[in-house]
XYZ file of C-alpha atoms in Angstrom:
463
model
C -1.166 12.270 18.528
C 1.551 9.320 17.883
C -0.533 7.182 19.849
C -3.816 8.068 17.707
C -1.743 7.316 15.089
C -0.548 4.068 16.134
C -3.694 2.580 17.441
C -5.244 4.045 13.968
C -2.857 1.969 12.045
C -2.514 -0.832 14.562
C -6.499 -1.252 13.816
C -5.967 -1.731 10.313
C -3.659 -4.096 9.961
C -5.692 -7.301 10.872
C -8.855 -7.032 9.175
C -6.674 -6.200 5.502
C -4.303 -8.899 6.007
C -1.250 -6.036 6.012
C 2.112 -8.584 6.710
C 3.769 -5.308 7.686
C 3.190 -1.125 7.465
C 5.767 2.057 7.901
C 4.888 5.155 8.628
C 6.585 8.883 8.792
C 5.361 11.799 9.497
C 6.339 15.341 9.598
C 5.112 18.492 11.329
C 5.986 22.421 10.459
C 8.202 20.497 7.737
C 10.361 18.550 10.195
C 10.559 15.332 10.799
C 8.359 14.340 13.806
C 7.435 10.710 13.911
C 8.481 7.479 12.417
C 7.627 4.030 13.017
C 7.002 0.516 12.020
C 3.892 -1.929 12.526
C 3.864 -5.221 11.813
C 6.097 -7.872 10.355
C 8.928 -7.773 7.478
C 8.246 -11.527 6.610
C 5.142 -13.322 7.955
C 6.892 -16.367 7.319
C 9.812 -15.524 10.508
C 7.784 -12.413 12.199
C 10.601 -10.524 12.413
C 9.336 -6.906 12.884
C 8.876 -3.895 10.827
C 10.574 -0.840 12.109
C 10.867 3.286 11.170
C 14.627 1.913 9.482
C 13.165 -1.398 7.232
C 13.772 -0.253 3.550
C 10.820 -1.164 1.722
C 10.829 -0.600 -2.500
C 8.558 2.484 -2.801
C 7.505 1.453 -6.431
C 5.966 4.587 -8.462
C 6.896 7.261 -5.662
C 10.439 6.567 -7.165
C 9.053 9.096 -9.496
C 9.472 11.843 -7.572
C 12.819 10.900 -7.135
C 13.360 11.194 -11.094
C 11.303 14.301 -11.608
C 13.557 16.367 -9.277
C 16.633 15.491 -10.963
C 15.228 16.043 -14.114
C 14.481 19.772 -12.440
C 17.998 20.257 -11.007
C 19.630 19.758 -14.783
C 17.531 22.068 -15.435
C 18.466 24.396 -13.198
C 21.655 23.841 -14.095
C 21.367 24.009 -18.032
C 22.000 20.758 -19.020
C 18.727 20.589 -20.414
C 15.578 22.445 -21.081
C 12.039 21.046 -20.609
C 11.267 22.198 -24.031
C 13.871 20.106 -25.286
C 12.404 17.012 -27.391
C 14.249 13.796 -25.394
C 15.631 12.500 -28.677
C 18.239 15.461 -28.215
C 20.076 13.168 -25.330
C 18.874 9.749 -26.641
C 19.455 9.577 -30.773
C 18.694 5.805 -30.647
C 15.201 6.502 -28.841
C 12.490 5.501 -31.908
C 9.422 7.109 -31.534
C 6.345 6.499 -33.950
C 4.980 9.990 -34.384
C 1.729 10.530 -37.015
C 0.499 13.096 -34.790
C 3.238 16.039 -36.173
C 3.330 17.474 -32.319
C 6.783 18.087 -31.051
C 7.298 15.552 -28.036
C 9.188 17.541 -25.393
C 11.212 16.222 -21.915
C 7.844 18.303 -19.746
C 5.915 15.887 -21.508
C 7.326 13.051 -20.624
C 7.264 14.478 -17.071
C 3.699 15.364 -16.808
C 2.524 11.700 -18.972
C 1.384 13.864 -21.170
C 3.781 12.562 -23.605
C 0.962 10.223 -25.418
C 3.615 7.239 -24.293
C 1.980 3.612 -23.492
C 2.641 1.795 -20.389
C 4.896 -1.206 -19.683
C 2.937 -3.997 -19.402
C 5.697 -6.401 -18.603
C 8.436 -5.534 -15.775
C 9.893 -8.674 -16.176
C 10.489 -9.019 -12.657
C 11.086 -12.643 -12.637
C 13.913 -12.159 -14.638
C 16.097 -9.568 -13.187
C 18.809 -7.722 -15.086
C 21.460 -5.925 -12.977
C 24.534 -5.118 -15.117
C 24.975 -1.574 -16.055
C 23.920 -1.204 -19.858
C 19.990 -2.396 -18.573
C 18.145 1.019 -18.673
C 19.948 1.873 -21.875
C 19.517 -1.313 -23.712
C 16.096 -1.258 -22.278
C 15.596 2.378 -23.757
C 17.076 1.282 -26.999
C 14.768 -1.971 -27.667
C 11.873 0.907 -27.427
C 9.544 1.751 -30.650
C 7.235 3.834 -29.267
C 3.553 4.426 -30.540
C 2.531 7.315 -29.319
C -1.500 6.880 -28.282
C -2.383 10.973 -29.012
C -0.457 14.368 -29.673
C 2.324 15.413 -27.100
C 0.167 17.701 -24.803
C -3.383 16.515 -25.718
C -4.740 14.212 -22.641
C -2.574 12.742 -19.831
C -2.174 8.533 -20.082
C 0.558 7.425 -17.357
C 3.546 6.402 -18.593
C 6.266 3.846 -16.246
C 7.969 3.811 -19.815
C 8.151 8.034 -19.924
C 10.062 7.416 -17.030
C 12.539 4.843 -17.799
C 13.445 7.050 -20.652
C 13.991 10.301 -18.304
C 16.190 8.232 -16.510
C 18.360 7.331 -19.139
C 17.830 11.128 -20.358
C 19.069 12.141 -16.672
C 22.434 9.897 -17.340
C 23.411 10.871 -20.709
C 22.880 14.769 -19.637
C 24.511 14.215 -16.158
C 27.358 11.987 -17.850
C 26.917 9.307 -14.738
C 24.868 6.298 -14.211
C 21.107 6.780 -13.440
C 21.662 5.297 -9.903
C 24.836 7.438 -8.627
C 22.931 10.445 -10.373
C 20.340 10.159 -7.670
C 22.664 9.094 -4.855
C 24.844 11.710 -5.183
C 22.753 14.855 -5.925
C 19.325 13.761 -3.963
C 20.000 10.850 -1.189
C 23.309 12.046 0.208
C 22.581 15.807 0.432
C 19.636 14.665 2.261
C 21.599 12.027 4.556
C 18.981 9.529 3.450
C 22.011 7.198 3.398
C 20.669 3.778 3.314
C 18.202 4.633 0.563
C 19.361 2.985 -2.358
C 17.921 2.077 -5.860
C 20.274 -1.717 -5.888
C 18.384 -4.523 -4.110
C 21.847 -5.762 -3.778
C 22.420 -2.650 -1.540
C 19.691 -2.934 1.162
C 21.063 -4.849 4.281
C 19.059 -7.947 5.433
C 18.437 -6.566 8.505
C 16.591 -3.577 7.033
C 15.400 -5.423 3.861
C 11.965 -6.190 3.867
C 9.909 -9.319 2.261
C 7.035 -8.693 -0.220
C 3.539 -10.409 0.506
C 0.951 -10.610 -2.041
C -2.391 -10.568 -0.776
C -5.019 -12.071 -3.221
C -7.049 -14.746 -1.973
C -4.716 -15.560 1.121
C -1.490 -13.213 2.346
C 1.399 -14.769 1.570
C 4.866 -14.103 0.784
C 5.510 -13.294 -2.631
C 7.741 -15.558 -5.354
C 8.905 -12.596 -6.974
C 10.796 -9.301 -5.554
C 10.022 -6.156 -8.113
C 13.408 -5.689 -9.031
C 15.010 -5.267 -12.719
C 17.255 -2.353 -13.232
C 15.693 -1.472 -16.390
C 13.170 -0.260 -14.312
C 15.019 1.763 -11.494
C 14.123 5.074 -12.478
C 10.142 4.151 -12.453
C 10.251 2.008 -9.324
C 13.340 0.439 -7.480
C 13.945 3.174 -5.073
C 14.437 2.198 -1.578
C 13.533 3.836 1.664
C 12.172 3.941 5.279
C 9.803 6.116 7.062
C 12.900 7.799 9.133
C 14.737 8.613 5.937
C 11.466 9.344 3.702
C 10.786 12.154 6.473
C 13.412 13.763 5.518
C 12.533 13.629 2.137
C 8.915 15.118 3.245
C 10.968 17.881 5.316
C 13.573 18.694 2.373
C 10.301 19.024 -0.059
C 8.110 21.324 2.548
C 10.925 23.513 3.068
C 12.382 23.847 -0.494
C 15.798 22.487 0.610
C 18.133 24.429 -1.651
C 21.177 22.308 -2.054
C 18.371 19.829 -3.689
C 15.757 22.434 -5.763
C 14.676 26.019 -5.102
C 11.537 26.606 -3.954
C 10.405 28.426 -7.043
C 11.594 25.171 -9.161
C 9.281 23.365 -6.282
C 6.375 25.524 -6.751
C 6.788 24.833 -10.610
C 6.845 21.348 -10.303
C 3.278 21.866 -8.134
C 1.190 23.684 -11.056
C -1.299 21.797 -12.802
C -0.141 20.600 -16.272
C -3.034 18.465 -17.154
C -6.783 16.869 -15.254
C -6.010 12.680 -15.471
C -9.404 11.884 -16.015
C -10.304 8.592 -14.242
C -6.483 7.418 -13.374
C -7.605 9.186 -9.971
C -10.218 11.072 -8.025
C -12.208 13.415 -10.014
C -10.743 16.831 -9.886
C -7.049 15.390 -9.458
C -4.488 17.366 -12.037
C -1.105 16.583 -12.614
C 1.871 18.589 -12.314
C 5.784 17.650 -13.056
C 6.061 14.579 -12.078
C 3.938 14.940 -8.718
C -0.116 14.659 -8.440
C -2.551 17.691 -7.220
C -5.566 17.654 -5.185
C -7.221 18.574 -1.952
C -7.954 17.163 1.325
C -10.648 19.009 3.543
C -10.188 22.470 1.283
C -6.121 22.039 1.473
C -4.267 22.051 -1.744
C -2.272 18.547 -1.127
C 0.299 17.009 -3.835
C 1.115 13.410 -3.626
C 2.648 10.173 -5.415
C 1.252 6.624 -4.438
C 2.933 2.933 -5.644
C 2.041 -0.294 -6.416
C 4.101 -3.074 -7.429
C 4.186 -6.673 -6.637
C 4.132 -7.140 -2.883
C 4.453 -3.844 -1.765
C 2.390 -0.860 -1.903
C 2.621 3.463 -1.042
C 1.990 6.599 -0.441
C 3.237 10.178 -0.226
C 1.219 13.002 0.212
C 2.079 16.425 1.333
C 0.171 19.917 2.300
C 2.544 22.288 1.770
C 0.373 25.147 3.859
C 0.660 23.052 6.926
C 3.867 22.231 6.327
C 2.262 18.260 6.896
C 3.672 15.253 4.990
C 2.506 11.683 5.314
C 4.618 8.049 4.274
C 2.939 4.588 4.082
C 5.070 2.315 3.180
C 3.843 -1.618 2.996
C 4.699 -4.858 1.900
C 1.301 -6.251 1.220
C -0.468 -5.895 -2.264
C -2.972 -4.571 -2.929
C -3.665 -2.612 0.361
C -5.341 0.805 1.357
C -2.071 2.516 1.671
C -4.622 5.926 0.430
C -6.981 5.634 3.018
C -4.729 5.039 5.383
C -2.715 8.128 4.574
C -5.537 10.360 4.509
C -6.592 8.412 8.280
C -3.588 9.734 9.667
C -3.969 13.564 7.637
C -7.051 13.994 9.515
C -5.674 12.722 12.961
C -3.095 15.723 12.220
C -5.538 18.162 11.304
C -7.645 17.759 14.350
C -10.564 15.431 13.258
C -11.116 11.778 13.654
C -10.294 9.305 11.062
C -12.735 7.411 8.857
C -12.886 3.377 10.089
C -11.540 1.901 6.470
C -13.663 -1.042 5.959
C -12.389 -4.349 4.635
C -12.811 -5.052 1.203
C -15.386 -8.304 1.329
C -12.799 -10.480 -1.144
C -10.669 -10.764 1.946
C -13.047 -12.960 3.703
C -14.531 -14.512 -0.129
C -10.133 -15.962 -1.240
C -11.198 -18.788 2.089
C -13.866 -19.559 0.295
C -12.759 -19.546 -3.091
C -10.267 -22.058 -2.235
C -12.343 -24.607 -0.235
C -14.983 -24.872 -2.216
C -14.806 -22.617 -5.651
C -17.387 -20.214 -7.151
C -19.955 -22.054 -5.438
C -18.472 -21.352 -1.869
C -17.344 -17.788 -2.719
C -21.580 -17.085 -3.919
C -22.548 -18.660 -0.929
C -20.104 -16.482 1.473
C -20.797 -13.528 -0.475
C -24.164 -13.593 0.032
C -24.058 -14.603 3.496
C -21.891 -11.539 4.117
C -23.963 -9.057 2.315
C -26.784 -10.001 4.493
C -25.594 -10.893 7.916
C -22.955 -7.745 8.231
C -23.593 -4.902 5.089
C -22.168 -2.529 6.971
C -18.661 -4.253 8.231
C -17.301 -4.437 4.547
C -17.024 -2.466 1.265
C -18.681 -4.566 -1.279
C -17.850 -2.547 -3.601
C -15.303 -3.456 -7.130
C -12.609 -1.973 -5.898
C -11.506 -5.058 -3.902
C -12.423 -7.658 -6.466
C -10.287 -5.692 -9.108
C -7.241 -5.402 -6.526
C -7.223 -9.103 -5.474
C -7.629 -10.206 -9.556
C -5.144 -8.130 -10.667
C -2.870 -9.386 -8.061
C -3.288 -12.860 -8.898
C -3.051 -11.816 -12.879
C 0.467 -10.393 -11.374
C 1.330 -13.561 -9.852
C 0.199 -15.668 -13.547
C -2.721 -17.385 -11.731
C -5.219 -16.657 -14.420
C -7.852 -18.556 -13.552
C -8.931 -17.344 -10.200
C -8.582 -13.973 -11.711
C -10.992 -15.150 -14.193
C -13.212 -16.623 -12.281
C -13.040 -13.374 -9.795
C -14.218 -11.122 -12.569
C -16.731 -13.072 -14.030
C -18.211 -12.850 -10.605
C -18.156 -8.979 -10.458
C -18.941 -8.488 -12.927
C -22.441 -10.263 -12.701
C -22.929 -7.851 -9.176
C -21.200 -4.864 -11.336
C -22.161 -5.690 -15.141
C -21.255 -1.821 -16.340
C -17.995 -1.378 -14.654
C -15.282 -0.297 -17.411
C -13.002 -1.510 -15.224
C -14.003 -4.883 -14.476
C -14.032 -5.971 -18.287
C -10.706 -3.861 -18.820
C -8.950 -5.931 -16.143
C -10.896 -9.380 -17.814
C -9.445 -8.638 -21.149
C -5.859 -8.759 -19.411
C -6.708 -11.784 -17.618
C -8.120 -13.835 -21.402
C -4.628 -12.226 -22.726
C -2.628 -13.854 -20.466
C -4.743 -17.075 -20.708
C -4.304 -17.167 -24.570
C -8.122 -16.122 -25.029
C -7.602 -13.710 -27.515
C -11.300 -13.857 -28.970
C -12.106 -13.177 -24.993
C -9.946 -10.562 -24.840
C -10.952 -8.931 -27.504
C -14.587 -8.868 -26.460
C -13.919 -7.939 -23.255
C -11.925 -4.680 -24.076
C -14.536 -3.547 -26.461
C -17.211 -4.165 -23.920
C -15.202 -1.878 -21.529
C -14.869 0.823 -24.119
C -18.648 0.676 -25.684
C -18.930 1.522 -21.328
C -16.286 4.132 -21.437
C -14.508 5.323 -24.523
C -12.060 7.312 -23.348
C -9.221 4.677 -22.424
C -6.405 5.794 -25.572
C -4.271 3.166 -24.242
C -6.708 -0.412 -24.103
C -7.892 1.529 -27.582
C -4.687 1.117 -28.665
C -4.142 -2.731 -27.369
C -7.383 -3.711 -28.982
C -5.391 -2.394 -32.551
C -2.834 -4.385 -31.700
C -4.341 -7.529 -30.951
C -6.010 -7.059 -34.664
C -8.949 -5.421 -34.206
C -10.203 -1.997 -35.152
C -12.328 0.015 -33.203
C-alpha cells in the first residue's frame, strides 16, 4: 500500500509542475505512513521529507476551532456568547438586529466578509499584531448571524484574539501549550522565525511557469487563519489525536459536536458539502468524511478524515495552485481498496510556455492544438485557468491574469466565476468601470454571491 501510494503521488508530480509534496497517513487512527516527494526549493533541490514544515494555510483553522472548544469545555466561554463580550473594541456594523454569537463565527455563518489583503509582503511580527489587527476592524456584516454561510479568514482572526483575551495568553503559546505539546507535535509552530532551515520549506508559485515565490505567507495578524506549521509525521498525529478523541486535547462528544452540520456552503464546495464548527462535512464513496483544505501563496493542503475507518489523509505542498483534493481523495481510495483516478493536468500548464513566447496569439494556437491532438490527456476545463490567474493576481501581475480570463472566458462565456475573478483582476489594475461590469456580469449569472454583492456597493454601485 505505501508503495501504491508513492508511485500514485510520484506520478503526479511532473505533469502539475509540484516543486515538492508531503504526505501522512493514518490507519485504525494511528499513525502509519509519512513521507516526502519532491524538492523544498527547486532552485537548490534539496529534498522534501515526512519532517519539512510546510505553512498549512486555512487547515490552521482547525487548529483555532479546537481551542475555541476546549474554553469551552472549560467555561471560559460559551458559544452562545456574542464575541464582543471578550473584545469591547471589536466594531461591528449590524442593521440586521440578529445577535452575532462566537458558533457563528465558527461555522462562517457569522455574515463576516473576507480579507482581501494579507499583506504578506509586509510582515508584522511584534506581539500587539492580531489585536491591533482586530481593533482596525469595522465590520459590515453581508446577512443576519445564522442566515447563509460566506467564509470568513477575518471570523477567524477575531477567534483568535477571542481565544487570548479568554485564555489570558498570547494566541500562539495558547495553541502550543494546550494543542501542539500534548500532542508532541513539537516542531509545529505558528512563528516563521521558529521553523529550522533544515525543515523549512520554500514556496513556489505555479502560474504560467513554477517558480519560487517572492513572497512567504507570513504576517502574524494572520496566525490564527493561516501561519500554522507542520509536517506529515507530526500532522499524523494530529489525524490520530482527532480519530481517537484524544482527551487531554477534546472529548469525543465535544469532537462529535464539532462534526454536525451547522449550515450547506452553497458553491464554496462540492454540492452537498455542510459545514460544521470549524471543520467541513461530506462523503467519499458513501463514507461520512470531514475535512479542511488551504491555499495561500506558494503552498497548498489538505486534511480529510473518515472517522468510521478510523482513515486520515495530509497533503501538504509548496506549489500553488495544485490538486492537493484530488490527490487526497487518490490516496483515500488506494486505502479503501480501489484504484485511484489518473488526475489529469490542467491544459494552462502547457498554455504559461506559450503565453510567454509568443502572447495570446501563441497561447490560441497551443490551445487549440492541444484540444485536438490529445482531448483526453488534459482537463480543459476553468478550473485551471481560474487557479493559474488568480495566482498571478496574487503575485500583482495583472495583466496576464487579464489576458488569461478574457480567454476563458470566450471558451466559458457563462462561468460566474470567471468574471468574478476578472473583476478582481480590473480592481487591482485600476479599471474600476471594468470591474464593475465584470462583477455584475457574474451576478446577473449567479446571484447568490452576498460578498462580491457587497464589493460592487462599495465600489459605488448599487445592485
Amino acid at each position: 500500500m505505501k508503495e501504491a501510494i508513492s508511485a500514485f503521488v510520484n506520478q503526479t508530480i511532473q505533469p502539475h509542475r509540484l516543486a515538492g509534496v508531503a504526505v501522512g497517513v493514518v490507519r485504525d487512527a494511528q499513525p502509519d505512513f509519512a513521507a516526502g516527494f519532491g524538492v523544498r526549493n527547486l532552485e537548490n533541490g534539496e529534498p522534501v521529507t515526512e519532517d519539512s514544515l510546510f505553512h498549512l494555510a486555512s487547515i490552521s483553522k482547525l487548529f483555532v476551532a479546537t481551542a475555541v472548544m476546549q474554553l469551552a469545555e472549560q467555561g471560559k466561554l460559551a458559544l452562545t456568547d456574542p464575541p464582543e463580550k471578550y473584545l469591547p473594541y471589536l466594531k461591528i456594523k449590524n442593521p440586521f438586529g440578529a445577535e452575532l454569537t462566537i458558533g457563528n463565527l465558527l461555522s462562517h455563518t457569522s455574515g463576516f466578509p473576507d480579507e482581501t489583503d494579507y499583506r504578506w509582503d509586509t510582515p508584522e511580527h511584534d506581539d500587539q499584531a492580531l489585536e491591533r489587527y482586530v481593533r482596525s476592524l469595522d465590520v459590515e456584516l453581508m446577512f443576519a448571524p445564522g442566515d447563509s454561510f460566506a467564509y470568513s479568514n477575518i471570523a477567524y482572526e477575531v477567534l483568535g484574539d477571542l481565544i487570548a483575551k479568554a485564555s489570558e495568553m498570547s494566541f500562539e503559546d495558547y495553541i502550543k501549550t494546550n494543542i501542539l505539546n500534548p500532542l508532541e507535535m513539537t516542531n509545529s509552530t505558528h512563528f516563521k522565525k521558529n521553523v529550522p532551515p533544515a525543515l523549512s520549506v520554500t514556496p513556489h508559485v505555479g502560474d504560467l511557469t513554477t517558480r519560487v515565490s517572492a513572497i512567504y505567507p507570513y504576517h502574524r495578524a494572520h496566525a490564527p487563519s493561516s501561519t500554522l506549521h507542520s509536517s506529515a509525521v507530526e500532522m499524523n498525529l494530529w489525524a490520530a489525536a482527532s480519530l481517537s478523541g484524544e482527551a487531554n486535547v477534546l472529548q469525543p462528544a465535544t469532537l462529535d459536536e464539532m462534526w454536525k452540520s451547522r449550515a450547506e456552503v452553497g458553491k464554496f464546495e462540492r454540492p452537498g458539502t455542510r459545514i460544521g464548527l470549524g471543520w467541513f462535512i461530506d462523503a467519499h464513496r458513501g463514507l461520512r468524511t470531514v475535512y479542511h483544505s488551504g491555499q495561500d501563496t506558494g503552498f497548498c493542503t489538505y486534511f480529510i478524515l473518515i472517522p468510521e475507518k478510523g482513515i486520515g489523509v495530509t497533503i501538504l505542498c509548496n506549489t500553488s495552485p495544485v490538486p492537493v483534493e484530488e490527490i487526497a481523495f487518490g490516496i483515500l481510495d488506494i486505502l479503501l481498496g480501489f484504484q485511484p483516478n489518473i488526475i489529469k493536468p490542467p491544459v494552462m500548464s502547457k498554455l504559461g510556455s506559450a503565453y510567454l513566447e509568443s502572447g495570446l496569439d501563441g497561447m490560441r494556437a497551443r490551445y487549440a492544438e492541444l484540444k485536438s491532438a490529445s482531448p483526453l490527456d488534459y482537463d480543459f476545463g476553468m478550473g485551471g485557468f481560474l487557479k493559474a490567474s488568480g495566482a498571478l493576481l496574487d503575485e500583482g501581475q495583472n495583466t496576464p491574469a487579464i489576458d488569461i480570463l478574457n480567454f476563458a472566458l470566450e471558451i466559458f462565456p457563462d462561468h460566474a466565476g470567471g468574471y468574478e475573478l476578472l473583476a478582481r483582476a480590473c480592481f487591482q489594475s485600476g479599471d474600476m468601470e471594468g470591474a464593475i461590469r465584470s462583477a455584475l456580469r457574474s451576478l446577473e449569472i449567479e446571484p447568490n454571491n452576498p460578498l462580491l454583492r457587497a464589493q460592487i456597493g462599495q465600489l459605488g454601485s448599487t445592485v
